[in-house]
Structures are given as structure tokens and as C-alpha cells.
Amino acid sequence: MTDTILIVDDEERIRSTVRGVLTDEGYRVVEAENGRSALQVLEVERPVLVILDIWMPEMDGIEFLRSIHERRPEAKVIVISGHGNIETAVKATQLGAWDFIEKPFSLDSLLVTVGRALSGDAAKPVAAPRAAAERFSPGSSTGGHRVAARTLARSVVVNGHGLHSGVRTGVILHPAPPGTGIVFESLSSGVEIPALIDYVESTGYATTLHRDGSSAKTVEHLLAALHAYGVTDLRIKIQGEIPILDGSALEFCKVLDSGGIVERPDEVEPIVIDEPITIGEPDGKGMSLEPSDRFEIDYTLQYPPPVGRERVLYAHAGAEGFAAEIAPARTFGFVKDIAALETMGLAGGGRLHNCILIGEDGIVNTTLRLESEFARHKILDIMGDFLLLGRPIHGRVVARMTGHTDNIALLRRVRAEIGG
């Protein structure tokens, strides 16, 4: 039986155009010019999908969204808006919308979204410069260790402020089928940015990905949580910068817990390090990746007083350990550097609650959550950046006084030496 799609939009031109395209694809299409009319249509039709405009007279899309899930909970809803922003997208998703796209949209991208919704797939695999299976084959060693593909059980949302932009922002995390990988998608442009080192644009104070005019900024804390939970496939809708929240990855862990993690029958082969790979100076700043039967990080931090020396050894054994030992560690910075960051247009979203500020005599705005919290946050950043390899990794990272730039440099050496 032909799938029925309901278009709800007060602009006749939009309805006509979308109807024509969907009809050509073989769908049966019914229409309504506002929310009240759409409710009447629902009384006689059973659409499997609703394409819903947010901004309509009499009954807006948000109000209609509440009603449709009471009357037709099985119907999926794609929300469209000519005034899209992350707040609207988050609200729509919280009310059960399957996806959110912004006007003006291309008809091709709309058809892709419709196809995903009707097939039950939250995302399709995204073409990268080299597919994940090719990047580490045949030169990589996998040692026979395979891990299950994982994604979320349901869509979840989180919003806040960007650390460097200072603007209100957020993310919507959608389940994705095996083979998708971790993919960021711009809410405004629809551009998809795979979470791979191929797309790293900058590493100054944070890791930023870029593709075709769109960016995903400050991705490392979210990626660290995904790495810890073993998530291999996810579609992440964003509006520029990932929210900083409390400066750690703890809130992202809670969001993943609320969405639930599901394993798929498909498996992913990790990269297994057989020989050490090193960058930097042996006795100074630098890092190496050495053989190990699991993922481990040995991080040493050395600053002048009042910070001093910290060393933490972390052996990753699952999400629970990460949530207790690493995720609560917050971003930190020095009071003396604030003026320079402001001059560079950074740290506009810094708040007293989301960044540990260190003055000449010690911490000025909070108390530490963890012993050696500064070194633990550096481990958190490494966890996030290392997900950009596109596959799990078995190896031991040994690092001293390194940051995002060093992390990415080492990952590129790994791919150059192992990937061929």
C-alpha cells in the first residue's frame, strides 16, 4: 500500500511544490493549510509521515505536534521552519518530532530526510575522502578484536552556551544505522561533517571540524562521551558550536544514559597498535601511542605553582569508569590569559560555573571535583580527539603537557604509518 504523507503548511506554494515532488516519487499526499485543518484530516486519514511547518496562524506547529502524538502516535513528524533556531529544534524534538529542517531547503535533501523517516533509518552513511574500512586496510593490525556497532535507542537533546562564541546553542542526537559513523549536520545549511581528522580545521583551545562552509566547534567533550560509551553511529544536528555546559563531559554522559545505548549485530574492527608511534621530544612536550590490549592514557601535566605536577593513569574499561574518573573534570584556564582570549574573540561563553579559573594564589571560583582534575580533563580531551580516527583503538597513549594540536598530529601520524 502506498505510504500517505500529510503536508501542513500555510503557504500554498510550499505545499504545491512538495506535493509535486513527493507524488512523482510515488507517495500519496494529502494537505492542510493550518493545524486545525490538519487535525480534521487526521480524523479520516492515517498518514505515516507528517511534514509540518512551525509558523502558522490559529494553531502553530508546536501546538499541533502535541496533538498529533495523542491522536496518531505512530506517525513520524518532520518539522520545517523558515525561522529555524536551535531552541525551536530542541522544543520540537522534545515533543516527539523525528527530524527538523530549515527553510529554504533543497528538495533533494527533503527527499533524503523523507526516505530516512519511512525506512526507519535516522541517517545514511556519509561519503568521506576515504571510507573507514579503507583508511586502515590492509596495513592495520586488528588482532581479531571486534566490537559491536552502537547507537542511541532514541533521539535526545541538550542545549546551553558555546564556550568560545558565547551564543545560545545546542545539539540533537539522532540514532543512526551501522556504517554511518559519527556525523555532525548543520541545522541551517544541512551540510554533513563526518567526525574524522580529515575535517579538522583548527585546534586552538578546542577542536573544530569544517566542511563546505559549515563548522562544528568545540566537539571534544561530546566526542569523549561517545567514545566512552562505545557509540559508533550517530547523527548530530548542531548550530555552530557544541554547548560547553559545566565545562566537563558529565552532562553528555547523562544525556546518553537518558537516550539509551543499543547494540547492533554489525561489528567494528578496532585499530590495534603493534609498534610505538611518537611525536614531540622524548624528555619534553610530546606524546606516543604504544601497544596495549585496551585503550589507556598516561598523562603528565607540569605547570608552575600553584598548579604543579599531576600524573594520571586511566585504563578505559567502559562508560561507568569514565563517568566516575574522567567525565566530571572541567575545562580550566588562567586568569592572566583571559584578556588575551577576549582579544582573540574566544571564551565569550565562559562562566564562573563552566571553567576552573586559576590565579596566582590558586583557584579563584570553585573547588575541585577530583584529585588531579586538570590532568584528568586533558585525558578527557584525548578521549574526544581520538574518536576522530573513525574506529576504536587498542593502544596506550603516553603524553606530557600536550593539547589538541598534539592529539591531532599524533592521529595523523597513526593514519600515515598504519593506514598507508
Coordinates of C-alpha atoms in Angstrom, one line a residue:
M1 CA 0.0 0.0 0.0
T2 CA 1.3 3.5 -0.9
D3 CA 2.5 5.5 2.1
T4 CA 0.4 8.5 2.8
I5 CA 2.2 11.8 3.7
L6 CA 0.4 14.8 5.2
I7 CA 1.8 18.3 4.4
V8 CA 0.8 21.0 6.8
D9 CA 1.9 24.5 5.7
D10 CA 0.1 27.8 5.4
E11 CA 2.0 28.6 2.2
E12 CA 0.2 27.1 -0.8
R13 CA 3.3 27.4 -2.9
I14 CA 5.3 25.3 -0.5
R15 CA 2.5 22.7 -0.3
S16 CA 2.2 22.5 -4.1
T17 CA 6.0 22.1 -4.7
V18 CA 6.4 19.5 -2.0
R19 CA 3.3 17.7 -3.1
G20 CA 4.6 17.5 -6.7
V21 CA 7.9 16.1 -5.7
L22 CA 6.5 13.5 -3.4
T23 CA 3.8 12.5 -5.8
D24 CA 6.5 11.9 -8.5
E25 CA 8.3 9.6 -6.0
G26 CA 5.1 7.5 -5.7
Y27 CA 3.8 8.7 -2.4
R28 CA 0.1 9.5 -1.7
V29 CA -0.1 13.1 -0.5
V30 CA -2.8 14.9 1.5
E31 CA -2.6 18.6 2.6
A32 CA -3.8 21.1 5.2
E33 CA -3.2 24.8 5.4
N34 CA -3.1 25.1 9.2
G35 CA -3.1 23.0 12.3
R36 CA -6.8 22.9 12.9
S37 CA -7.5 21.7 9.3
A38 CA -4.8 19.1 9.8
L39 CA -6.5 17.7 12.8
Q40 CA -9.6 17.2 10.7
V41 CA -7.6 15.4 8.1
L42 CA -6.2 13.1 10.8
E43 CA -9.7 12.0 11.6
V44 CA -10.1 10.4 8.1
E45 CA -6.6 9.7 7.0
R46 CA -3.8 7.7 8.6
P47 CA -0.6 9.3 7.4
V48 CA 2.7 7.5 8.2
L49 CA 4.6 10.8 7.9
V50 CA 3.7 14.5 8.6
I51 CA 5.7 17.3 7.1
L52 CA 4.9 20.2 9.5
D53 CA 5.6 23.9 9.3
I54 CA 6.1 25.6 12.7
W55 CA 4.9 29.1 12.0
M56 CA 1.2 29.0 11.1
P57 CA -1.8 31.1 12.1
E58 CA -4.5 29.8 14.5
M59 CA -2.6 26.7 15.7
D60 CA 1.1 26.7 15.3
G61 CA 3.2 23.7 14.6
I62 CA 4.3 23.2 18.2
E63 CA 0.7 23.1 19.4
F64 CA -0.2 20.7 16.6
L65 CA 2.8 18.5 17.4
R66 CA 1.4 18.0 20.9
S67 CA -2.0 17.0 19.5
I68 CA -0.8 14.6 16.8
H69 CA 1.1 12.4 19.2
E70 CA -2.0 12.0 21.2
R71 CA -4.1 11.1 18.1
R72 CA -1.6 9.4 15.8
P73 CA 1.4 8.4 18.0
E74 CA 2.7 6.1 15.3
A75 CA 3.1 8.9 12.7
K76 CA 6.6 10.4 12.3
V77 CA 6.8 14.2 12.0
I78 CA 9.4 16.2 10.1
V79 CA 9.3 19.8 11.3
I80 CA 10.2 22.6 8.9
S81 CA 10.7 26.3 9.7
G82 CA 11.6 29.5 8.0
H83 CA 12.8 30.9 11.3
G84 CA 14.8 27.9 12.5
N85 CA 17.0 28.1 15.5
I86 CA 18.3 25.6 18.0
E87 CA 15.6 26.4 20.6
T88 CA 12.8 25.6 18.1
A89 CA 14.6 22.4 17.0
V90 CA 15.1 21.3 20.6
K91 CA 11.5 22.0 21.5
A92 CA 10.2 20.1 18.5
T93 CA 12.4 17.1 19.2
Q94 CA 11.4 17.1 22.9
L95 CA 7.8 16.9 21.7
G96 CA 8.5 13.9 19.5
A97 CA 9.5 15.3 16.1
W98 CA 11.5 12.8 14.2
D99 CA 13.6 15.5 12.5
F100 CA 13.9 19.2 11.9
I101 CA 14.9 21.0 8.7
E102 CA 15.1 24.7 8.0
K103 CA 13.7 26.7 5.1
P104 CA 14.8 27.3 2.4
F105 CA 15.6 23.6 1.9
S106 CA 16.6 21.7 -1.2
L107 CA 14.0 19.2 -2.5
D108 CA 16.8 16.6 -2.8
S109 CA 17.6 17.0 0.9
L110 CA 13.9 16.8 1.8
L111 CA 13.5 13.6 -0.1
V112 CA 16.6 12.1 1.7
T113 CA 15.0 13.0 5.0
V114 CA 11.6 11.6 4.0
G115 CA 13.4 8.4 2.9
R116 CA 15.2 8.0 6.2
A117 CA 12.0 8.5 8.1
L118 CA 10.0 6.0 6.2
S119 CA 12.8 3.4 6.2
G120 CA 13.3 3.9 9.9
D121 CA 16.9 5.0 9.4
A122 CA 17.9 8.1 11.3
A123 CA 20.8 8.7 8.9
K124 CA 22.6 7.3 5.9
P125 CA 26.3 6.6 5.6
V126 CA 28.2 9.7 4.6
A127 CA 30.9 9.6 2.0
A128 CA 34.2 10.6 3.3
P129 CA 37.6 11.1 1.5
R130 CA 38.3 7.5 2.3
A131 CA 35.8 5.1 3.9
A132 CA 36.6 3.9 7.4
A133 CA 37.2 0.4 6.2
E134 CA 39.8 1.6 3.7
R135 CA 41.7 4.0 5.9
F136 CA 43.3 1.3 8.0
S137 CA 43.4 -1.5 5.5
P138 CA 45.4 -3.5 4.7
G139 CA 48.2 -2.1 6.8
S140 CA 46.5 -2.1 10.2
S141 CA 46.5 -4.9 12.7
T142 CA 43.2 -5.7 14.3
G143 CA 44.2 -8.8 16.3
G144 CA 40.8 -10.3 15.9
H145 CA 39.2 -8.0 18.4
R146 CA 35.8 -6.8 17.2
V147 CA 33.3 -4.6 18.9
A148 CA 29.5 -4.3 18.4
A149 CA 28.2 -1.2 16.5
R150 CA 26.3 1.0 18.9
T151 CA 23.9 3.9 18.6
L152 CA 21.2 5.6 20.7
A153 CA 17.8 4.0 21.3
R154 CA 16.0 7.3 20.8
S155 CA 16.7 11.0 19.9
V156 CA 17.9 13.2 22.8
V157 CA 18.6 16.9 23.0
V158 CA 20.9 19.2 25.1
N159 CA 21.4 23.0 24.9
G160 CA 23.4 25.7 26.6
H161 CA 26.0 28.3 25.6
G162 CA 29.1 27.9 23.4
L163 CA 32.3 28.4 25.4
H164 CA 34.0 30.5 22.7
S165 CA 31.1 32.0 20.8
G166 CA 29.0 32.8 23.9
V167 CA 25.8 32.3 22.0
R168 CA 22.9 30.0 22.9
T169 CA 23.4 26.7 21.1
G170 CA 22.6 23.1 21.4
V171 CA 22.7 19.6 19.8
I172 CA 20.1 17.0 18.8
L173 CA 21.5 13.4 18.9
H174 CA 19.7 11.1 16.5
P175 CA 20.1 7.3 16.2
A176 CA 21.9 6.1 13.0
P177 CA 22.2 2.8 11.2
P178 CA 25.5 0.8 11.2
G179 CA 28.1 2.2 8.8
T180 CA 27.1 5.9 9.3
G181 CA 29.8 6.8 11.7
I182 CA 29.6 9.9 13.8
V183 CA 28.2 12.7 11.6
F184 CA 27.6 16.4 12.5
E185 CA 24.8 18.1 10.5
S186 CA 24.4 21.9 10.3
L187 CA 20.9 22.9 11.3
S188 CA 21.0 25.8 9.0
S189 CA 22.7 24.5 5.8
G190 CA 22.2 20.7 6.1
V191 CA 25.9 20.2 5.4
E192 CA 27.1 17.0 6.9
I193 CA 30.5 16.9 8.6
P194 CA 31.9 13.4 9.5
A195 CA 33.7 13.3 12.8
L196 CA 37.1 12.4 11.2
I197 CA 40.5 14.0 11.2
D198 CA 40.1 14.8 7.5
Y199 CA 37.8 17.6 8.6
V200 CA 39.8 19.2 11.4
E201 CA 40.0 22.9 10.7
S202 CA 41.6 24.2 13.9
T203 CA 42.9 23.0 17.3
G204 CA 43.4 26.3 19.1
Y205 CA 41.8 26.0 22.6
A206 CA 39.3 23.5 21.1
T207 CA 38.8 21.1 18.2
T208 CA 36.8 22.5 15.3
L209 CA 35.6 20.5 12.2
H210 CA 34.7 22.2 8.9
R211 CA 33.2 21.2 5.6
D212 CA 31.7 23.2 2.7
G213 CA 31.3 26.4 4.7
S214 CA 29.9 24.9 7.9
S215 CA 31.7 24.2 11.1
A216 CA 31.2 22.0 14.2
K217 CA 33.1 23.8 17.0
T218 CA 34.3 22.5 20.4
V219 CA 33.4 18.9 19.7
E220 CA 35.8 17.2 22.0
H221 CA 33.7 16.8 25.2
L222 CA 30.7 15.3 23.4
L223 CA 33.0 13.1 21.4
A224 CA 34.7 11.9 24.6
A225 CA 31.4 10.8 26.0
L226 CA 30.5 9.0 22.7
H227 CA 34.0 7.3 22.8
A228 CA 33.5 6.2 26.4
Y229 CA 30.0 4.7 25.6
G230 CA 31.3 2.9 22.5
V231 CA 28.9 4.8 20.2
T232 CA 29.9 4.1 16.6
D233 CA 27.0 5.6 14.7
L234 CA 25.2 8.8 15.4
R235 CA 23.8 11.9 13.6
I236 CA 24.3 15.1 15.5
K237 CA 22.3 18.2 14.5
I238 CA 24.1 21.4 15.5
Q239 CA 24.1 25.1 15.2
G240 CA 27.8 26.0 15.1
E241 CA 29.3 25.3 18.5
I242 CA 28.6 22.4 20.9
P243 CA 27.4 23.8 24.2
I244 CA 30.0 23.9 27.0
L245 CA 27.5 23.0 29.8
D246 CA 29.5 22.8 33.0
G247 CA 32.9 22.5 31.2
S248 CA 33.1 18.8 31.5
A249 CA 31.6 15.7 29.8
L250 CA 29.4 14.7 32.7
E251 CA 26.1 16.2 31.3
F252 CA 26.7 14.5 28.0
C253 CA 27.0 11.2 29.8
K254 CA 23.7 11.8 31.5
V255 CA 22.1 12.7 28.1
L256 CA 23.4 9.4 26.6
D257 CA 22.1 7.5 29.6
S258 CA 18.7 9.1 29.1
G259 CA 18.7 8.1 25.4
G260 CA 19.8 4.6 26.0
I261 CA 22.5 2.7 24.1
V262 CA 21.6 -0.1 21.7
E263 CA 23.9 -2.6 20.1
R264 CA 23.5 -3.8 16.6
P265 CA 24.5 -7.2 15.1
D266 CA 27.1 -5.4 12.9
E267 CA 30.7 -5.2 14.3
V268 CA 33.6 -2.8 14.0
E269 CA 37.3 -3.8 14.0
P270 CA 39.4 -1.7 16.3
I271 CA 42.9 -0.5 15.3
V272 CA 45.5 -2.4 17.3
I273 CA 48.8 -0.7 17.8
D274 CA 51.8 -3.1 17.2
E275 CA 54.7 -0.6 17.3
P276 CA 55.2 2.7 19.1
I277 CA 54.3 5.9 17.2
T278 CA 55.8 9.1 18.7
I279 CA 55.7 12.9 18.2
G280 CA 57.5 15.6 20.1
E281 CA 60.6 15.5 22.3
P282 CA 61.4 12.4 24.4
D283 CA 62.1 14.4 27.6
G284 CA 59.8 17.4 26.9
K285 CA 56.4 18.1 25.5
G286 CA 55.2 15.2 23.4
M287 CA 53.2 12.0 23.2
S288 CA 53.4 8.5 21.9
L289 CA 51.0 5.6 21.2
E290 CA 52.2 2.2 22.3
P291 CA 50.9 -1.4 22.1
S292 CA 48.2 -2.3 24.6
D293 CA 45.3 -4.8 24.7
R294 CA 42.9 -1.9 25.5
F295 CA 42.8 1.9 25.4
E296 CA 44.9 3.5 28.1
I297 CA 46.1 7.1 28.7
D298 CA 49.1 8.1 30.9
Y299 CA 49.1 11.9 31.2
T300 CA 51.5 14.1 32.9
L301 CA 50.9 17.8 33.5
Q302 CA 53.5 20.2 34.8
Y303 CA 52.8 23.9 35.4
P304 CA 54.4 26.5 37.7
P305 CA 52.8 26.9 41.2
P306 CA 50.0 27.0 42.2
V307 CA 49.2 24.0 39.9
G308 CA 52.4 22.0 40.0
R309 CA 52.8 18.4 38.7
E310 CA 49.9 16.0 38.1
R311 CA 50.0 12.5 36.6
V312 CA 47.0 10.3 36.0
L313 CA 46.9 6.8 34.5
Y314 CA 43.5 5.9 33.1
A315 CA 42.6 2.5 31.6
H316 CA 39.3 2.7 29.8
A317 CA 37.0 -0.2 30.8
G318 CA 33.6 1.3 29.9
A319 CA 31.2 4.1 30.4
E320 CA 30.8 3.7 34.2
G321 CA 34.5 4.2 34.9
F322 CA 34.7 7.1 32.6
A323 CA 31.7 8.8 34.2
A324 CA 33.3 8.5 37.6
E325 CA 37.0 9.1 36.9
I326 CA 37.2 11.4 33.8
A327 CA 33.9 12.9 32.7
P328 CA 33.5 15.3 35.7
A329 CA 36.8 17.0 35.0
R330 CA 36.3 20.6 33.8
T331 CA 37.9 22.9 31.4
F332 CA 40.5 25.1 33.2
G333 CA 42.2 28.4 32.4
F334 CA 44.4 31.0 33.9
V335 CA 43.2 34.5 34.9
K336 CA 46.2 36.1 33.3
D337 CA 45.2 34.7 29.9
I338 CA 41.6 35.9 29.9
A339 CA 42.4 39.3 28.3
A340 CA 44.3 37.6 25.5
L341 CA 41.4 35.2 24.9
E342 CA 38.9 38.0 24.7
T343 CA 41.1 39.9 22.3
M344 CA 41.1 36.8 20.1
G345 CA 37.3 36.6 20.3
L346 CA 37.3 33.5 22.4
A347 CA 35.8 32.5 25.7
G348 CA 32.8 34.6 25.1
G349 CA 30.7 31.9 26.8
G350 CA 32.9 31.4 29.8
R351 CA 31.0 31.5 33.0
L352 CA 32.1 31.0 36.7
H353 CA 30.4 27.6 36.7
N354 CA 31.8 26.1 33.5
C355 CA 35.6 26.8 33.7
I356 CA 38.1 26.5 36.5
L357 CA 39.9 29.8 36.8
I358 CA 43.4 29.7 38.3
G359 CA 45.0 32.8 39.7
E360 CA 48.5 33.5 41.1
D361 CA 47.5 32.1 44.5
G362 CA 45.2 29.2 43.4
I363 CA 41.7 28.5 42.1
V364 CA 39.5 31.6 42.4
N365 CA 36.0 30.5 41.5
T366 CA 35.3 26.9 42.6
T367 CA 36.6 23.8 44.4
L368 CA 38.0 20.8 42.6
R369 CA 35.7 17.8 42.0
L370 CA 38.5 15.3 41.5
E371 CA 42.1 14.7 42.5
S372 CA 44.3 15.9 39.6
E373 CA 41.3 17.3 37.9
F374 CA 43.5 19.3 35.4
A375 CA 45.3 16.2 34.1
R376 CA 42.0 14.3 34.0
H377 CA 40.5 17.0 31.8
K378 CA 43.4 16.6 29.4
I379 CA 42.6 12.9 29.3
L380 CA 39.0 13.8 28.5
D381 CA 40.2 15.9 25.6
I382 CA 42.4 13.0 24.3
M383 CA 39.4 10.6 24.5
G384 CA 37.3 13.0 22.4
D385 CA 40.0 13.7 19.8
F386 CA 40.9 10.1 19.4
L387 CA 37.4 9.3 18.2
L388 CA 38.3 11.2 15.1
L389 CA 40.1 8.1 13.9
G390 CA 36.7 6.8 13.0
R391 CA 37.3 3.5 14.7
P392 CA 38.0 2.2 18.2
I393 CA 41.7 1.9 19.1
H394 CA 43.7 -0.5 21.3
G395 CA 46.8 1.3 22.4
R396 CA 48.4 3.2 25.3
V397 CA 48.8 7.0 25.0
V398 CA 51.7 8.4 26.9
A399 CA 51.5 12.3 26.9
R400 CA 53.3 15.1 28.6
M401 CA 52.0 18.7 28.5
T402 CA 50.1 18.2 25.2
G403 CA 46.9 19.6 23.9
H404 CA 44.5 19.3 20.9
T405 CA 47.2 20.2 18.3
D406 CA 49.4 17.4 19.5
N407 CA 46.5 15.0 19.7
I408 CA 45.6 15.6 16.0
A409 CA 49.2 15.5 14.9
L410 CA 49.6 12.0 16.5
L411 CA 46.4 10.8 14.9
R412 CA 47.7 11.9 11.5
R413 CA 50.9 10.0 12.1
V414 CA 48.9 6.9 13.1
R415 CA 47.0 7.1 9.8
A416 CA 50.1 7.8 7.8
E417 CA 52.0 4.9 9.3
I418 CA 49.3 2.4 9.7
G419 CA 46.8 3.4 7.0
G420 CA 49.2 3.6 4.2

